[in-house]
Amino acid sequence: MQPTTILIVDDEPANIEVLAAVLEHYDVRFALTGREGLLRARFAPLPDLILLDVMLPDLDGYAVCSELKGDPTTAEIPVIFVTALSDPRSEARGLEIGAVDYISKPFSPAIVRARVRNHLEIKRSRALLQKLAVTDSLTGLYNRRHFDQAIEYEAHRHLRRELPLSLVLLDVDHFKRYNDFYGHPAGDDCLRRVAAAIASALKRPADVAARIGGEEFACLLPETDQVGALAVAELIREAISALAIPHASSEVSDIVTASLGVASLAGSDQSGAARLCQLADTNLYRAKSNGRNRVEGNG
Ligand SMILES: [Mg+2]
């Protein structure tokens, strides 16, 4: 696990020294001006939390905070103002522009430590909830909800940038029979292994693999044309066969196999996400009616 990083932005080295001593269990970075703070806030790995002085020589703390909150890269980093301005109006202003808390100077080390710990804990819980909200609990792939959002997002990006976009839909062949024959726990295990095989065949971070139904999976492949998508689909099919999971009640084979339908939108194609799904679904249907354990696309 990466160490927790805290960025302290303060123009008085003495303050930085005291805060760094209070937060010695964390990996502490610091900046002496607002601009330097903005720069360091964007260094990878991103800080987990920022302690921000309001009175700085160049940009004031409010301007720095507004800029951090307006940038998608840094918007999620909690900011705590550390300031001698402890009137309610200043506090309200800081909280309105997105700070999570306020610590007044002179500060008590115990309070700084406790507030930092609390906000780091809130941030961790929120990140975990966000991950759970998009994850299929059985397989660890993305879930249907995330897939629906991702395909809309990618379809818009495809239109704007005129890049190809492809979709692979996949059904495990005769999965109901597998469940009936081997039982549901074995069925779940089979789906987990198929999911891992799908994930292993996708090489790019932008590819989205999701479980969208019982034994239905989808892979969204941005910036991929039909030729590329057919190759990926074939890799997935082979990876599933290579698992060699026995399937005594399949008509297709004595192991678990899958049927795959591929569809692509060329960069100039404006027909959209719904049309892409429809095409892939038609091709999946064709893969099934042509004997299963195969990939069908257009071309
Ligand atoms: Mg200051």
CSV table of C-alpha atoms and ligand atoms in Angstrom, one decimal:
chain,number,residue,atom,x,y,z
A,1,MET,CA,0.0,0.0,0.0
A,2,GLN,CA,1.2,3.5,-0.8
A,3,PRO,CA,2.0,5.7,2.2
A,4,THR,CA,-0.5,8.4,3.0
A,5,THR,CA,0.7,11.7,1.6
A,6,ILE,CA,-0.2,15.1,3.1
A,7,LEU,CA,0.6,18.4,1.4
A,8,ILE,CA,1.1,21.5,3.6
A,9,VAL,CA,0.9,24.8,1.9
A,10,ASP,CA,2.1,27.6,4.2
A,11,ASP,CA,4.4,30.6,3.7
A,12,GLU,CA,5.9,30.4,7.2
A,13,PRO,CA,8.5,27.7,7.5
A,14,ALA,CA,8.0,27.6,11.2
A,15,ASN,CA,4.3,26.6,10.7
A,16,ILE,CA,5.4,23.9,8.3
A,17,GLU,CA,7.9,22.6,10.7
A,18,VAL,CA,5.4,22.3,13.5
A,19,LEU,CA,2.7,20.7,11.3
A,20,ALA,CA,5.3,18.3,9.8
A,21,ALA,CA,6.2,17.2,13.4
A,22,VAL,CA,2.6,16.7,14.3
A,23,LEU,CA,2.0,14.6,11.2
A,24,GLU,CA,5.3,12.7,11.3
A,25,HIS,CA,3.5,9.4,10.6
A,26,TYR,CA,2.5,10.5,7.2
A,27,ASP,CA,4.6,11.3,4.1
A,28,VAL,CA,4.6,15.1,4.2
A,29,ARG,CA,5.2,17.4,1.3
A,30,PHE,CA,5.2,21.2,1.5
A,31,ALA,CA,4.9,24.4,-0.5
A,32,LEU,CA,5.6,28.0,0.5
A,33,THR,CA,3.3,29.7,-2.1
A,34,GLY,CA,-0.1,29.2,-3.6
A,35,ARG,CA,1.3,28.5,-7.0
A,36,GLU,CA,3.8,26.0,-5.7
A,37,GLY,CA,1.0,24.4,-3.8
A,38,LEU,CA,-1.1,23.9,-6.9
A,39,LEU,CA,2.0,22.4,-8.7
A,40,ARG,CA,2.7,20.0,-5.9
A,41,ALA,CA,-1.0,19.0,-5.5
A,42,ARG,CA,-0.8,17.6,-9.1
A,43,PHE,CA,2.4,15.6,-8.6
A,44,ALA,CA,1.8,11.8,-8.7
A,45,PRO,CA,1.1,10.2,-6.4
A,46,LEU,CA,-1.5,12.8,-5.6
A,47,PRO,CA,-1.7,13.9,-1.9
A,48,ASP,CA,-4.4,12.3,0.1
A,49,LEU,CA,-5.1,15.5,2.0
A,50,ILE,CA,-4.1,19.2,1.8
A,51,LEU,CA,-3.5,21.6,4.7
A,52,LEU,CA,-3.9,25.0,3.2
A,53,ASP,CA,-3.0,28.4,4.8
A,54,VAL,CA,-5.4,31.2,3.8
A,55,MET,CA,-2.8,34.0,3.8
A,56,LEU,CA,-0.2,33.3,1.2
A,57,PRO,CA,2.1,35.8,-0.6
A,58,ASP,CA,0.8,35.2,-4.2
A,59,LEU,CA,-2.6,33.4,-4.6
A,60,ASP,CA,-4.6,33.3,-1.4
A,61,GLY,CA,-5.8,30.0,0.0
A,62,TYR,CA,-9.4,30.6,-1.3
A,63,ALA,CA,-8.1,30.9,-4.9
A,64,VAL,CA,-5.9,27.8,-4.5
A,65,CYS,CA,-8.8,25.8,-3.1
A,66,SER,CA,-11.1,27.0,-5.9
A,67,GLU,CA,-8.6,26.0,-8.5
A,68,LEU,CA,-8.1,22.5,-6.9
A,69,LYS,CA,-11.8,21.9,-6.8
A,70,GLY,CA,-12.3,23.0,-10.4
A,71,ASP,CA,-9.7,20.5,-11.7
A,72,PRO,CA,-11.0,16.9,-12.0
A,73,THR,CA,-7.5,15.6,-11.2
A,74,THR,CA,-7.5,17.3,-7.7
A,75,ALA,CA,-11.2,17.9,-7.0
A,76,GLU,CA,-11.5,14.8,-4.8
A,77,ILE,CA,-8.6,15.7,-2.5
A,78,PRO,CA,-9.9,17.0,0.9
A,79,VAL,CA,-8.6,20.5,1.8
A,80,ILE,CA,-8.4,21.7,5.4
A,81,PHE,CA,-7.8,25.4,5.9
A,82,VAL,CA,-5.3,26.3,8.6
A,83,THR,CA,-5.7,29.9,9.4
A,84,ALA,CA,-5.6,32.7,11.9
A,85,LEU,CA,-8.7,34.2,10.3
A,86,SER,CA,-11.2,32.4,12.6
A,87,ASP,CA,-14.3,34.7,12.1
A,88,PRO,CA,-17.4,32.8,11.0
A,89,ARG,CA,-17.5,34.6,7.6
A,90,SER,CA,-14.0,33.5,6.6
A,91,GLU,CA,-14.8,29.9,7.7
A,92,ALA,CA,-18.1,29.9,5.8
A,93,ARG,CA,-16.3,31.2,2.7
A,94,GLY,CA,-13.7,28.4,2.9
A,95,LEU,CA,-16.3,25.7,3.4
A,96,GLU,CA,-18.5,27.1,0.5
A,97,ILE,CA,-15.7,26.8,-2.0
A,98,GLY,CA,-15.1,23.1,-1.1
A,99,ALA,CA,-12.9,22.8,2.0
A,100,VAL,CA,-13.9,20.0,4.3
A,101,ASP,CA,-12.8,21.7,7.5
A,102,TYR,CA,-11.1,24.6,9.3
A,103,ILE,CA,-8.4,24.6,11.9
A,104,SER,CA,-7.6,27.9,13.6
A,105,LYS,CA,-4.1,29.1,14.5
A,106,PRO,CA,-2.6,28.8,17.0
A,107,PHE,CA,-3.6,25.1,16.6
A,108,SER,CA,-3.4,22.2,19.1
A,109,PRO,CA,-1.4,19.3,17.8
A,110,ALA,CA,-4.0,16.8,19.1
A,111,ILE,CA,-6.8,18.5,17.1
A,112,VAL,CA,-4.7,18.7,13.9
A,113,ARG,CA,-3.9,15.0,14.2
A,114,ALA,CA,-7.5,14.0,15.0
A,115,ARG,CA,-9.1,16.1,12.2
A,116,VAL,CA,-6.6,14.9,9.6
A,117,ARG,CA,-7.2,11.3,10.7
A,118,ASN,CA,-11.0,11.7,10.5
A,119,HIS,CA,-10.9,13.3,7.1
A,120,LEU,CA,-8.6,10.6,5.7
A,121,GLU,CA,-11.0,8.0,7.1
A,122,ILE,CA,-14.0,9.7,5.4
A,123,LYS,CA,-12.0,9.9,2.1
A,124,ARG,CA,-11.2,6.2,2.3
A,125,SER,CA,-14.8,5.2,3.1
A,126,ARG,CA,-16.0,7.3,0.2
A,127,ALA,CA,-13.5,5.8,-2.2
A,128,LEU,CA,-14.6,2.3,-1.1
A,129,LEU,CA,-18.3,3.1,-1.6
A,130,GLN,CA,-17.6,4.5,-5.0
A,131,LYS,CA,-15.7,1.4,-6.0
A,132,LEU,CA,-18.5,-0.9,-4.7
A,133,ALA,CA,-21.1,1.1,-6.6
A,134,VAL,CA,-19.5,0.2,-9.9
A,135,THR,CA,-18.3,-3.3,-9.1
A,136,ASP,CA,-20.0,-6.6,-9.8
A,137,SER,CA,-19.6,-8.3,-6.5
A,138,LEU,CA,-19.4,-11.9,-7.9
A,139,THR,CA,-16.6,-11.3,-10.4
A,140,GLY,CA,-15.0,-8.1,-9.5
A,141,LEU,CA,-15.5,-6.7,-13.0
A,142,TYR,CA,-17.5,-3.6,-13.5
A,143,ASN,CA,-21.3,-3.9,-13.1
A,144,ARG,CA,-24.2,-3.1,-15.4
A,145,ARG,CA,-24.7,0.4,-14.0
A,146,HIS,CA,-21.1,1.4,-14.7
A,147,PHE,CA,-21.2,-0.2,-18.2
A,148,ASP,CA,-24.3,1.8,-19.1
A,149,GLN,CA,-22.6,5.0,-18.0
A,150,ALA,CA,-19.3,4.1,-19.7
A,151,ILE,CA,-20.9,3.3,-23.1
A,152,GLU,CA,-22.8,6.6,-23.1
A,153,TYR,CA,-19.6,8.5,-22.2
A,154,GLU,CA,-17.5,6.7,-24.8
A,155,ALA,CA,-20.2,7.1,-27.5
A,156,HIS,CA,-20.0,10.9,-26.9
A,157,ARG,CA,-16.3,10.9,-27.0
A,158,HIS,CA,-16.3,8.8,-30.1
A,159,LEU,CA,-18.5,11.4,-31.8
A,160,ARG,CA,-16.5,14.4,-30.6
A,161,ARG,CA,-13.2,13.0,-31.6
A,162,GLU,CA,-14.2,10.9,-34.5
A,163,LEU,CA,-12.5,7.8,-33.2
A,164,PRO,CA,-13.7,4.2,-33.7
A,165,LEU,CA,-15.6,2.5,-30.8
A,166,SER,CA,-16.2,-1.2,-30.5
A,167,LEU,CA,-18.3,-3.5,-28.3
A,168,VAL,CA,-18.0,-7.2,-27.6
A,169,LEU,CA,-21.0,-9.0,-26.1
A,170,LEU,CA,-20.4,-12.5,-24.7
A,171,ASP,CA,-22.7,-15.3,-23.4
A,172,VAL,CA,-21.3,-18.4,-21.7
A,173,ASP,CA,-22.7,-21.3,-23.7
A,174,HIS,CA,-25.4,-23.4,-22.0
A,175,PHE,CA,-24.7,-21.9,-18.7
A,176,LYS,CA,-28.2,-22.8,-17.3
A,177,ARG,CA,-27.4,-26.4,-17.9
A,178,TYR,CA,-24.0,-25.9,-16.2
A,179,ASN,CA,-25.8,-24.6,-13.1
A,180,ASP,CA,-28.3,-27.4,-13.2
A,181,PHE,CA,-25.6,-30.1,-13.6
A,182,TYR,CA,-22.9,-28.8,-11.2
A,183,GLY,CA,-24.9,-26.6,-8.8
A,184,HIS,CA,-24.9,-22.8,-8.2
A,185,PRO,CA,-21.7,-22.6,-6.2
A,186,ALA,CA,-19.8,-24.2,-9.0
A,187,GLY,CA,-21.7,-21.9,-11.4
A,188,ASP,CA,-20.5,-18.9,-9.5
A,189,ASP,CA,-17.0,-20.2,-9.5
A,190,CYS,CA,-17.2,-20.7,-13.3
A,191,LEU,CA,-18.4,-17.1,-13.8
A,192,ARG,CA,-15.5,-15.8,-11.7
A,193,ARG,CA,-13.0,-17.8,-13.8
A,194,VAL,CA,-14.6,-16.7,-17.1
A,195,ALA,CA,-14.4,-13.1,-15.8
A,196,ALA,CA,-10.7,-13.4,-15.0
A,197,ALA,CA,-10.1,-14.8,-18.5
A,198,ILE,CA,-11.9,-11.9,-20.1
A,199,ALA,CA,-9.9,-9.4,-18.0
A,200,SER,CA,-6.6,-11.1,-18.9
A,201,ALA,CA,-7.4,-10.7,-22.6
A,202,LEU,CA,-7.9,-6.9,-22.4
A,203,LYS,CA,-4.6,-5.1,-22.4
A,204,ARG,CA,-5.5,-1.4,-22.2
A,205,PRO,CA,-6.6,0.5,-19.2
A,206,ALA,CA,-9.4,2.3,-21.1
A,207,ASP,CA,-11.1,-1.0,-22.0
A,208,VAL,CA,-14.1,-1.7,-19.8
A,209,ALA,CA,-15.0,-5.3,-19.0
A,210,ALA,CA,-18.4,-5.7,-17.2
A,211,ARG,CA,-20.8,-8.4,-16.2
A,212,ILE,CA,-24.2,-7.1,-17.5
A,213,GLY,CA,-26.4,-10.1,-16.7
A,214,GLY,CA,-26.3,-13.6,-15.2
A,215,GLU,CA,-23.9,-15.1,-17.7
A,216,GLU,CA,-23.6,-12.1,-20.0
A,217,PHE,CA,-20.5,-10.0,-20.2
A,218,ALA,CA,-19.6,-6.9,-22.2
A,219,CYS,CA,-16.3,-5.4,-23.2
A,220,LEU,CA,-16.2,-1.8,-24.4
A,221,LEU,CA,-13.1,-1.1,-26.5
A,222,PRO,CA,-12.5,2.7,-27.1
A,223,GLU,CA,-10.4,3.7,-30.1
A,224,THR,CA,-10.7,0.2,-31.5
A,225,ASP,CA,-12.0,-0.7,-35.0
A,226,GLN,CA,-13.7,-3.8,-36.2
A,227,VAL,CA,-10.5,-5.7,-37.1
A,228,GLY,CA,-9.0,-4.9,-33.7
A,229,ALA,CA,-12.2,-5.8,-31.8
A,230,LEU,CA,-12.5,-9.2,-33.7
A,231,ALA,CA,-9.0,-10.0,-32.6
A,232,VAL,CA,-9.7,-9.1,-29.0
A,233,ALA,CA,-12.9,-11.2,-29.1
A,234,GLU,CA,-11.0,-14.2,-30.4
A,235,LEU,CA,-8.4,-13.8,-27.7
A,236,ILE,CA,-11.2,-13.8,-25.1
A,237,ARG,CA,-12.8,-16.9,-26.7
A,238,GLU,CA,-9.5,-18.7,-26.6
A,239,ALA,CA,-8.7,-17.6,-23.0
A,240,ILE,CA,-12.1,-19.1,-21.9
A,241,SER,CA,-11.5,-22.4,-23.7
A,242,ALA,CA,-8.0,-22.5,-22.2
A,243,LEU,CA,-9.6,-22.6,-18.7
A,244,ALA,CA,-10.7,-26.1,-19.7
A,245,ILE,CA,-13.6,-26.1,-17.2
A,246,PRO,CA,-15.4,-29.4,-17.6
A,247,HIS,CA,-19.0,-29.0,-18.9
A,248,ALA,CA,-20.6,-32.4,-19.3
A,249,SER,CA,-24.0,-31.1,-20.2
A,250,SER,CA,-23.0,-28.7,-23.0
A,251,GLU,CA,-23.9,-29.7,-26.5
A,252,VAL,CA,-21.1,-27.6,-27.9
A,253,SER,CA,-18.0,-29.1,-26.2
A,254,ASP,CA,-17.0,-31.0,-23.1
A,255,ILE,CA,-15.6,-27.8,-21.6
A,256,VAL,CA,-17.1,-24.3,-20.9
A,257,THR,CA,-17.2,-22.1,-24.0
A,258,ALA,CA,-18.6,-18.7,-25.0
A,259,SER,CA,-20.3,-17.1,-27.9
A,260,LEU,CA,-19.3,-13.5,-28.8
A,261,GLY,CA,-20.8,-10.8,-30.9
A,262,VAL,CA,-18.7,-7.9,-32.0
A,263,ALA,CA,-19.9,-4.5,-33.3
A,264,SER,CA,-17.9,-1.3,-34.2
A,265,LEU,CA,-18.7,2.3,-35.1
A,266,ALA,CA,-16.3,3.9,-37.5
A,267,GLY,CA,-15.0,7.4,-36.5
A,268,SER,CA,-17.5,9.1,-38.8
A,269,ASP,CA,-20.5,6.9,-37.8
A,270,GLN,CA,-23.1,8.9,-35.8
A,271,SER,CA,-25.5,6.1,-34.9
A,272,GLY,CA,-24.8,6.1,-31.2
A,273,ALA,CA,-24.6,3.7,-28.2
A,274,ALA,CA,-28.0,2.1,-28.7
A,275,ARG,CA,-27.2,1.1,-32.2
A,276,LEU,CA,-23.8,-0.3,-31.2
A,277,CYS,CA,-25.5,-2.5,-28.6
A,278,GLN,CA,-28.1,-3.6,-31.1
A,279,LEU,CA,-25.5,-4.6,-33.7
A,280,ALA,CA,-23.4,-6.5,-31.2
A,281,ASP,CA,-26.5,-8.3,-29.9
A,282,THR,CA,-27.5,-9.3,-33.4
A,283,ASN,CA,-24.0,-10.7,-34.0
A,284,LEU,CA,-24.1,-12.5,-30.7
A,285,TYR,CA,-27.4,-14.1,-31.7
A,286,ARG,CA,-25.7,-15.1,-35.0
A,287,ALA,CA,-22.8,-16.7,-33.1
A,288,LYS,CA,-25.2,-18.8,-31.2
A,289,SER,CA,-27.3,-19.9,-34.1
A,290,ASN,CA,-24.1,-20.7,-36.1
A,291,GLY,CA,-23.2,-23.3,-33.4
A,292,ARG,CA,-21.8,-21.3,-30.4
A,293,ASN,CA,-18.1,-21.2,-29.3
A,294,ARG,CA,-17.4,-18.6,-31.9
A,295,VAL,CA,-17.0,-14.9,-32.7
A,296,GLU,CA,-19.3,-13.1,-35.2
A,297,GLY,CA,-19.0,-9.5,-36.3
A,298,ASN,CA,-19.5,-7.5,-39.5
A,299,GLY,CA,-16.6,-8.0,-41.8
B,1,MG,MG,0.4,32.6,5.9
